[in-house]
Each structure stands twice: as C-alpha cells, then as structure tokens.
Amino acid sequence: MPEQQKPTFVLIHGAWAGSWVWDALKPELEAAGHAALTLDMPGNPQHPAAEEDISMAGCMAHIAAACAEIEGPLLLVGHSGGGVIVTQAAEMLAERVVGVAYLAGMMLPSGLGFAELSNSLLATNPEAAGIWPHLVWAEDRQSSSVPPEAVCEVFLQDLPREQAMAAAQRFCSQPEGTRALVANWTAERFGRLPRLYVEATEDRSVVLAAQRKMQALVPGAQVVSLPCGHVPQVVQTAAVAEALLAFAS
C-alpha cells in the first residue's frame, strides 16, 4: 500500500473512559506509518459540551469535524461502548471508511441497544450484567460513575493492582446521553464495510457470551481472540496493534 494511502486510525473510547485509553496503542500504529486520531466524546471532562450535544448527533458532529481535517481513507476503531459510535460514524462516512474494528466492542444490529442484548443473555449468563450492578448514579440518573474498586475488578483485573488502581483514577462520570446509544445503519453503507472483531475472552464487562452473540447477529467480521480482560489495548497492546495493522493492510 503506498505510504499516502495508509488509512488514518480514528480511535473512539468507551463509557467512563477517555482518549487516554489509547496512549499505549497510538505510538505502535504511528511507528508503522499510520496517523492515529484519538477523540474525547462530548460530555467527557476533556470535551465539555452543551446538553444537546451530549448525544449521538453530537458525537457524529464531533467526529465529522475532526475527520474533515484528515486527507485519505479512515479506519475506525471502537473500544467497548465506542463500538456503537464507530458503527454510526461508519454509516455517516462510508465513502471514506475502509474498515471498522471493535475491541471488545458493541457491534450491534441496526436499532438494537446493548442493554437489550445483555438482558436477553441474563437467564443463561448472569455474568452478562457486567459493570451495571456496580454503577453509582447521579441523583437525576442522567450520569453514572464506576468506583475504582469496580474498575480494578471488572475492567482491569489482568493489570498489576497498583497499575490498575492508578488507571482507575482516570475513569470519569459518564452522561447517559453518550452512553445509552443505539446505532441505525444500512446494508448499503456500514453493512458493506470490512470489519474486525478483537474479542477479549476474559472480559468481565462485555462478557464473552455477549461478544459472541454480537458476532452472530452481525456476521462477517474477521475475528482475533485474545486471552485478556476488557481493555486489550492496554494489557495486550502489541497483539492489538498487530491485529489492527494486518487488518489495515
């Protein structure tokens, strides 16, 4: 692939997190000659926003504006709940997108929310409740946060304790307006794009049963399986970089 044709990676974080979750991975992609753009979604402490912009529409406007500054093709990568956002972004920018990758991500049929999928699994897989029982809600229920202990146990159980607790301090309050999102997509746009699914077999948040269910409901993705918890780009950085670079080429 000619140098100027290498796609730019657009990396989208999940709920309660921020662009910092890509700090280890980004240099690996850049070392291979790719540009990598990391964005904080509206309502994140790094991206304060008006209430109407803390929404799927606000996320799409933010991504569209950032990608307008980029020349050449785009490869979208979503971690966890960021999967819903990259799905909608791929639908919006289908002419420019060469692929969509999910890291333990929410790759869902059009119109289906992750809560609905998780609830359908609870009878046979009670662990599919994931982080939900641990959340601490604001009084108006319009935002939630994850206690550091729960971050360590559910998101980062495979990091050394001290490192996990340091990372836990960076997790933030998450507005519902950018968490409880549903993507709506068409076969003609998002549906025709190549996809990669990096599954995390030890994930306690988006549990493996949920990841496999999404792969069955939205078939056709290449699958790379990693023996790790919910944040593979932190605990299996080299393997994630290898998978993304192979997909990009």
Tab-separated table of C-alpha atoms in Angstrom:
chain	number	residue	atom	x	y	z
A	1	MET	CA	0.000	0.000	0.000
A	2	PRO	CA	1.560	3.372	-0.959
A	3	GLU	CA	2.553	5.482	2.029
A	4	GLN	CA	-0.005	8.229	1.328
A	5	GLN	CA	-2.795	5.656	1.080
A	6	LYS	CA	-2.319	4.220	4.572
A	7	PRO	CA	-5.574	4.841	6.418
A	8	THR	CA	-5.726	7.085	9.437
A	9	PHE	CA	-6.873	5.223	12.548
A	10	VAL	CA	-9.724	7.057	14.309
A	11	LEU	CA	-9.834	5.670	17.858
A	12	ILE	CA	-13.029	6.069	19.910
A	13	HIS	CA	-13.141	5.339	23.640
A	14	GLY	CA	-15.948	3.680	25.576
A	15	ALA	CA	-18.074	4.794	28.519
A	16	TRP	CA	-16.455	6.275	31.663
A	17	ALA	CA	-13.127	6.464	29.822
A	18	GLY	CA	-11.435	8.958	27.503
A	19	SER	CA	-8.885	9.291	24.724
A	20	TRP	CA	-6.179	8.355	27.261
A	21	VAL	CA	-7.115	4.661	26.861
A	22	TRP	CA	-5.208	4.739	23.549
A	23	ASP	CA	-1.943	6.130	24.993
A	24	ALA	CA	-0.103	2.798	24.724
A	25	LEU	CA	-1.523	1.750	21.338
A	26	LYS	CA	-1.242	5.018	19.418
A	27	PRO	CA	2.599	5.046	19.197
A	28	GLU	CA	2.565	1.456	17.880
A	29	LEU	CA	0.266	2.450	14.999
A	30	GLU	CA	2.269	5.590	14.288
A	31	ALA	CA	5.530	3.618	14.254
A	32	ALA	CA	4.051	1.577	11.394
A	33	GLY	CA	3.465	4.751	9.374
A	34	HIS	CA	-0.191	5.401	10.166
A	35	ALA	CA	-1.662	8.592	11.557
A	36	ALA	CA	-3.849	7.953	14.610
A	37	LEU	CA	-6.524	10.327	15.853
A	38	THR	CA	-7.870	9.959	19.402
A	39	LEU	CA	-11.011	11.885	20.298
A	40	ASP	CA	-12.863	12.578	23.546
A	41	MET	CA	-16.608	12.313	23.085
A	42	PRO	CA	-18.930	15.217	24.066
A	43	GLY	CA	-19.638	15.353	27.795
A	44	ASN	CA	-16.267	13.868	28.690
A	45	PRO	CA	-14.320	16.094	31.135
A	46	GLN	CA	-11.836	16.736	28.306
A	47	HIS	CA	-14.684	17.777	25.989
A	48	PRO	CA	-17.365	19.763	27.858
A	49	ALA	CA	-20.472	20.190	25.711
A	50	ALA	CA	-23.947	21.669	25.685
A	51	GLU	CA	-26.659	19.242	26.749
A	52	GLU	CA	-27.999	18.823	23.191
A	53	ASP	CA	-24.507	17.821	22.003
A	54	ILE	CA	-24.215	15.048	24.602
A	55	SER	CA	-25.952	12.723	22.166
A	56	MET	CA	-25.304	10.509	19.156
A	57	ALA	CA	-25.781	13.566	16.922
A	58	GLY	CA	-23.198	15.456	18.966
A	59	CYS	CA	-20.734	12.567	18.678
A	60	MET	CA	-21.252	12.414	14.914
A	61	ALA	CA	-20.744	16.171	14.501
A	62	HIS	CA	-17.517	15.965	16.534
A	63	ILE	CA	-16.169	13.024	14.522
A	64	ALA	CA	-17.198	14.568	11.181
A	65	ALA	CA	-15.437	17.829	12.026
A	66	ALA	CA	-12.263	16.047	13.129
A	67	CYS	CA	-12.209	13.778	10.072
A	68	ALA	CA	-12.753	16.733	7.724
A	69	GLU	CA	-9.198	17.761	8.646
A	70	ILE	CA	-7.795	14.386	7.548
A	71	GLU	CA	-6.820	13.518	3.990
A	72	GLY	CA	-7.215	9.976	2.720
A	73	PRO	CA	-9.048	6.898	3.972
A	74	LEU	CA	-10.213	6.262	7.532
A	75	LEU	CA	-10.156	3.127	9.657
A	76	LEU	CA	-12.493	3.438	12.645
A	77	VAL	CA	-11.739	1.635	15.913
A	78	GLY	CA	-14.192	1.471	18.816
A	79	HIS	CA	-13.495	0.107	22.284
A	80	SER	CA	-16.435	-1.191	24.349
A	81	GLY	CA	-19.341	1.297	24.049
A	82	GLY	CA	-17.299	3.198	21.474
A	83	GLY	CA	-18.324	0.390	19.135
A	84	VAL	CA	-21.814	1.854	18.846
A	85	ILE	CA	-20.321	5.248	17.990
A	86	VAL	CA	-17.954	3.913	15.306
A	87	THR	CA	-20.798	1.931	13.750
A	88	GLN	CA	-22.824	5.127	13.333
A	89	ALA	CA	-19.739	7.041	12.159
A	90	ALA	CA	-19.050	4.366	9.532
A	91	GLU	CA	-22.618	4.723	8.277
A	92	MET	CA	-22.131	8.505	8.092
A	93	LEU	CA	-18.675	8.425	6.442
A	94	ALA	CA	-18.994	5.182	4.449
A	95	GLU	CA	-17.383	6.684	1.317
A	96	ARG	CA	-14.161	7.368	3.247
A	97	VAL	CA	-14.067	4.391	5.611
A	98	VAL	CA	-12.033	1.340	4.591
A	99	GLY	CA	-12.804	-0.721	7.683
A	100	VAL	CA	-14.296	-0.790	11.176
A	101	ALA	CA	-12.613	-2.532	14.121
A	102	TYR	CA	-14.106	-3.391	17.511
A	103	LEU	CA	-12.062	-4.069	20.666
A	104	ALA	CA	-14.399	-5.974	22.996
A	105	GLY	CA	-16.783	-3.559	21.329
A	106	MET	CA	-20.507	-3.200	20.879
A	107	MET	CA	-21.078	-4.375	17.293
A	108	LEU	CA	-24.856	-4.471	17.129
A	109	PRO	CA	-27.646	-4.869	14.592
A	110	SER	CA	-29.265	-1.642	13.474
A	111	GLY	CA	-31.694	-0.388	16.114
A	112	LEU	CA	-30.603	-2.775	18.893
A	113	GLY	CA	-29.156	-1.412	22.141
A	114	PHE	CA	-26.536	-3.229	24.209
A	115	ALA	CA	-28.780	-3.248	27.301
A	116	GLU	CA	-31.416	-5.181	25.348
A	117	LEU	CA	-28.828	-7.694	24.157
A	118	SER	CA	-27.389	-8.115	27.677
A	119	ASN	CA	-30.834	-8.589	29.206
A	120	SER	CA	-31.542	-11.369	26.708
A	121	LEU	CA	-28.474	-13.244	27.988
A	122	LEU	CA	-29.008	-12.884	31.753
A	123	ALA	CA	-31.082	-16.034	32.250
A	124	THR	CA	-28.289	-18.265	30.916
A	125	ASN	CA	-25.315	-15.957	31.580
A	126	PRO	CA	-25.865	-13.957	34.791
A	127	GLU	CA	-22.345	-12.514	34.419
A	128	ALA	CA	-23.635	-10.587	31.379
A	129	ALA	CA	-24.770	-7.901	33.853
A	130	GLY	CA	-21.133	-6.786	33.643
A	131	ILE	CA	-20.426	-3.411	35.225
A	132	TRP	CA	-24.116	-2.494	35.644
A	133	PRO	CA	-24.567	-3.628	39.295
A	134	HIS	CA	-21.506	-1.587	40.340
A	135	LEU	CA	-22.532	1.775	38.884
A	136	VAL	CA	-23.037	4.804	41.125
A	137	TRP	CA	-25.777	7.037	39.744
A	138	ALA	CA	-26.264	10.779	39.993
A	139	GLU	CA	-29.470	11.794	41.751
A	140	ASP	CA	-31.182	12.638	38.445
A	141	ARG	CA	-29.991	9.337	36.846
A	142	GLN	CA	-28.548	11.330	33.943
A	143	SER	CA	-24.974	10.219	34.615
A	144	SER	CA	-23.092	7.425	36.336
A	145	SER	CA	-19.614	6.581	37.527
A	146	VAL	CA	-17.649	3.420	38.316
A	147	PRO	CA	-15.981	3.103	41.745
A	148	PRO	CA	-12.210	2.477	41.496
A	149	GLU	CA	-12.547	-0.965	43.120
A	150	ALA	CA	-15.032	-2.000	40.429
A	151	VAL	CA	-12.747	-0.644	37.688
A	152	CYS	CA	-9.970	-2.876	39.044
A	153	GLU	CA	-12.179	-5.956	39.356
A	154	VAL	CA	-14.333	-5.689	36.226
A	155	PHE	CA	-12.300	-3.700	33.673
A	156	LEU	CA	-8.653	-4.161	34.638
A	157	GLN	CA	-8.399	-7.429	36.571
A	158	ASP	CA	-5.413	-8.518	34.465
A	159	LEU	CA	-3.236	-5.494	35.264
A	160	PRO	CA	-0.979	-5.382	38.330
A	161	ARG	CA	-3.025	-3.948	41.196
A	162	GLU	CA	-1.045	-0.723	41.538
A	163	GLN	CA	-1.233	-0.019	37.803
A	164	ALA	CA	-4.949	-0.851	37.718
A	165	MET	CA	-5.715	1.479	40.628
A	166	ALA	CA	-3.726	4.302	39.010
A	167	ALA	CA	-5.723	3.861	35.792
A	168	ALA	CA	-8.971	3.656	37.781
A	169	GLN	CA	-8.471	7.235	38.955
A	170	ARG	CA	-8.744	8.382	35.326
A	171	PHE	CA	-12.219	6.932	34.772
A	172	CYS	CA	-14.847	9.664	34.882
A	173	SER	CA	-18.555	10.327	35.208
A	174	GLN	CA	-20.441	9.269	32.074
A	175	PRO	CA	-23.537	11.123	30.818
A	176	GLU	CA	-26.396	8.882	29.723
A	177	GLY	CA	-26.678	10.972	26.555
A	178	THR	CA	-23.498	9.401	25.189
A	179	ARG	CA	-23.717	6.003	26.934
A	180	ALA	CA	-27.175	4.566	26.165
A	181	LEU	CA	-26.741	4.886	22.406
A	182	VAL	CA	-28.233	2.883	19.553
A	183	ALA	CA	-26.768	2.890	16.037
A	184	ASN	CA	-29.003	2.861	12.978
A	185	TRP	CA	-27.283	1.634	9.828
A	186	THR	CA	-27.956	0.336	6.351
A	187	ALA	CA	-26.635	-2.630	4.397
A	188	GLU	CA	-25.579	-0.278	1.605
A	189	ARG	CA	-23.267	1.829	3.783
A	190	PHE	CA	-21.992	0.367	7.070
A	191	GLY	CA	-23.094	-3.107	6.010
A	192	ARG	CA	-20.677	-3.341	3.074
A	193	LEU	CA	-17.553	-2.329	5.035
A	194	PRO	CA	-14.902	-4.848	6.156
A	195	ARG	CA	-14.940	-5.424	9.923
A	196	LEU	CA	-12.536	-6.779	12.517
A	197	TYR	CA	-13.639	-8.011	15.935
A	198	VAL	CA	-10.953	-8.359	18.613
A	199	GLU	CA	-12.611	-10.437	21.304
A	200	ALA	CA	-11.361	-10.463	24.890
A	201	THR	CA	-12.005	-13.941	26.274
A	202	GLU	CA	-11.636	-12.962	29.955
A	203	ASP	CA	-13.781	-9.813	29.732
A	204	ARG	CA	-15.964	-9.247	32.819
A	205	SER	CA	-17.763	-6.209	31.373
A	206	VAL	CA	-18.723	-7.070	27.792
A	207	VAL	CA	-18.589	-10.776	28.612
A	208	LEU	CA	-17.553	-13.328	26.004
A	209	ALA	CA	-21.121	-14.622	25.621
A	210	ALA	CA	-22.193	-11.093	24.658
A	211	GLN	CA	-19.254	-10.669	22.280
A	212	ARG	CA	-20.046	-13.980	20.566
A	213	LYS	CA	-23.760	-13.117	20.376
A	214	MET	CA	-22.930	-9.835	18.612
A	215	GLN	CA	-20.647	-11.654	16.176
A	216	ALA	CA	-23.536	-13.997	15.363
A	217	LEU	CA	-26.059	-11.156	14.970
A	218	VAL	CA	-23.753	-9.058	12.753
A	219	PRO	CA	-21.826	-11.791	10.923
A	220	GLY	CA	-18.889	-11.387	8.578
A	221	ALA	CA	-16.207	-9.817	10.758
A	222	GLN	CA	-12.683	-11.164	10.903
A	223	VAL	CA	-12.160	-12.324	14.494
A	224	VAL	CA	-8.979	-12.192	16.567
A	225	SER	CA	-9.260	-13.764	20.020
A	226	LEU	CA	-7.063	-12.522	22.882
A	227	PRO	CA	-6.880	-14.043	26.394
A	228	CYS	CA	-7.404	-10.809	28.304
A	229	GLY	CA	-9.911	-8.630	30.125
A	230	HIS	CA	-11.941	-5.655	28.969
A	231	VAL	CA	-9.145	-3.306	27.856
A	232	PRO	CA	-6.973	-5.264	25.386
A	233	GLN	CA	-5.260	-2.142	24.030
A	234	VAL	CA	-3.701	-1.654	27.485
A	235	VAL	CA	-2.909	-5.242	28.531
A	236	GLN	CA	-2.236	-6.772	25.082
A	237	THR	CA	-1.008	-3.670	23.251
A	238	ALA	CA	1.368	-5.409	20.843
A	239	ALA	CA	-1.188	-8.059	19.880
A	240	VAL	CA	-3.880	-5.433	19.290
A	241	ALA	CA	-1.501	-3.343	17.180
A	242	GLU	CA	-0.577	-6.422	15.137
A	243	ALA	CA	-4.237	-7.253	14.523
A	244	LEU	CA	-5.143	-3.672	13.526
A	245	LEU	CA	-2.131	-3.262	11.239
A	246	ALA	CA	-2.847	-6.569	9.500
A	247	PHE	CA	-6.475	-5.507	9.041
A	248	ALA	CA	-5.399	-2.110	7.688
A	249	SER	CA	-3.146	-3.678	5.069
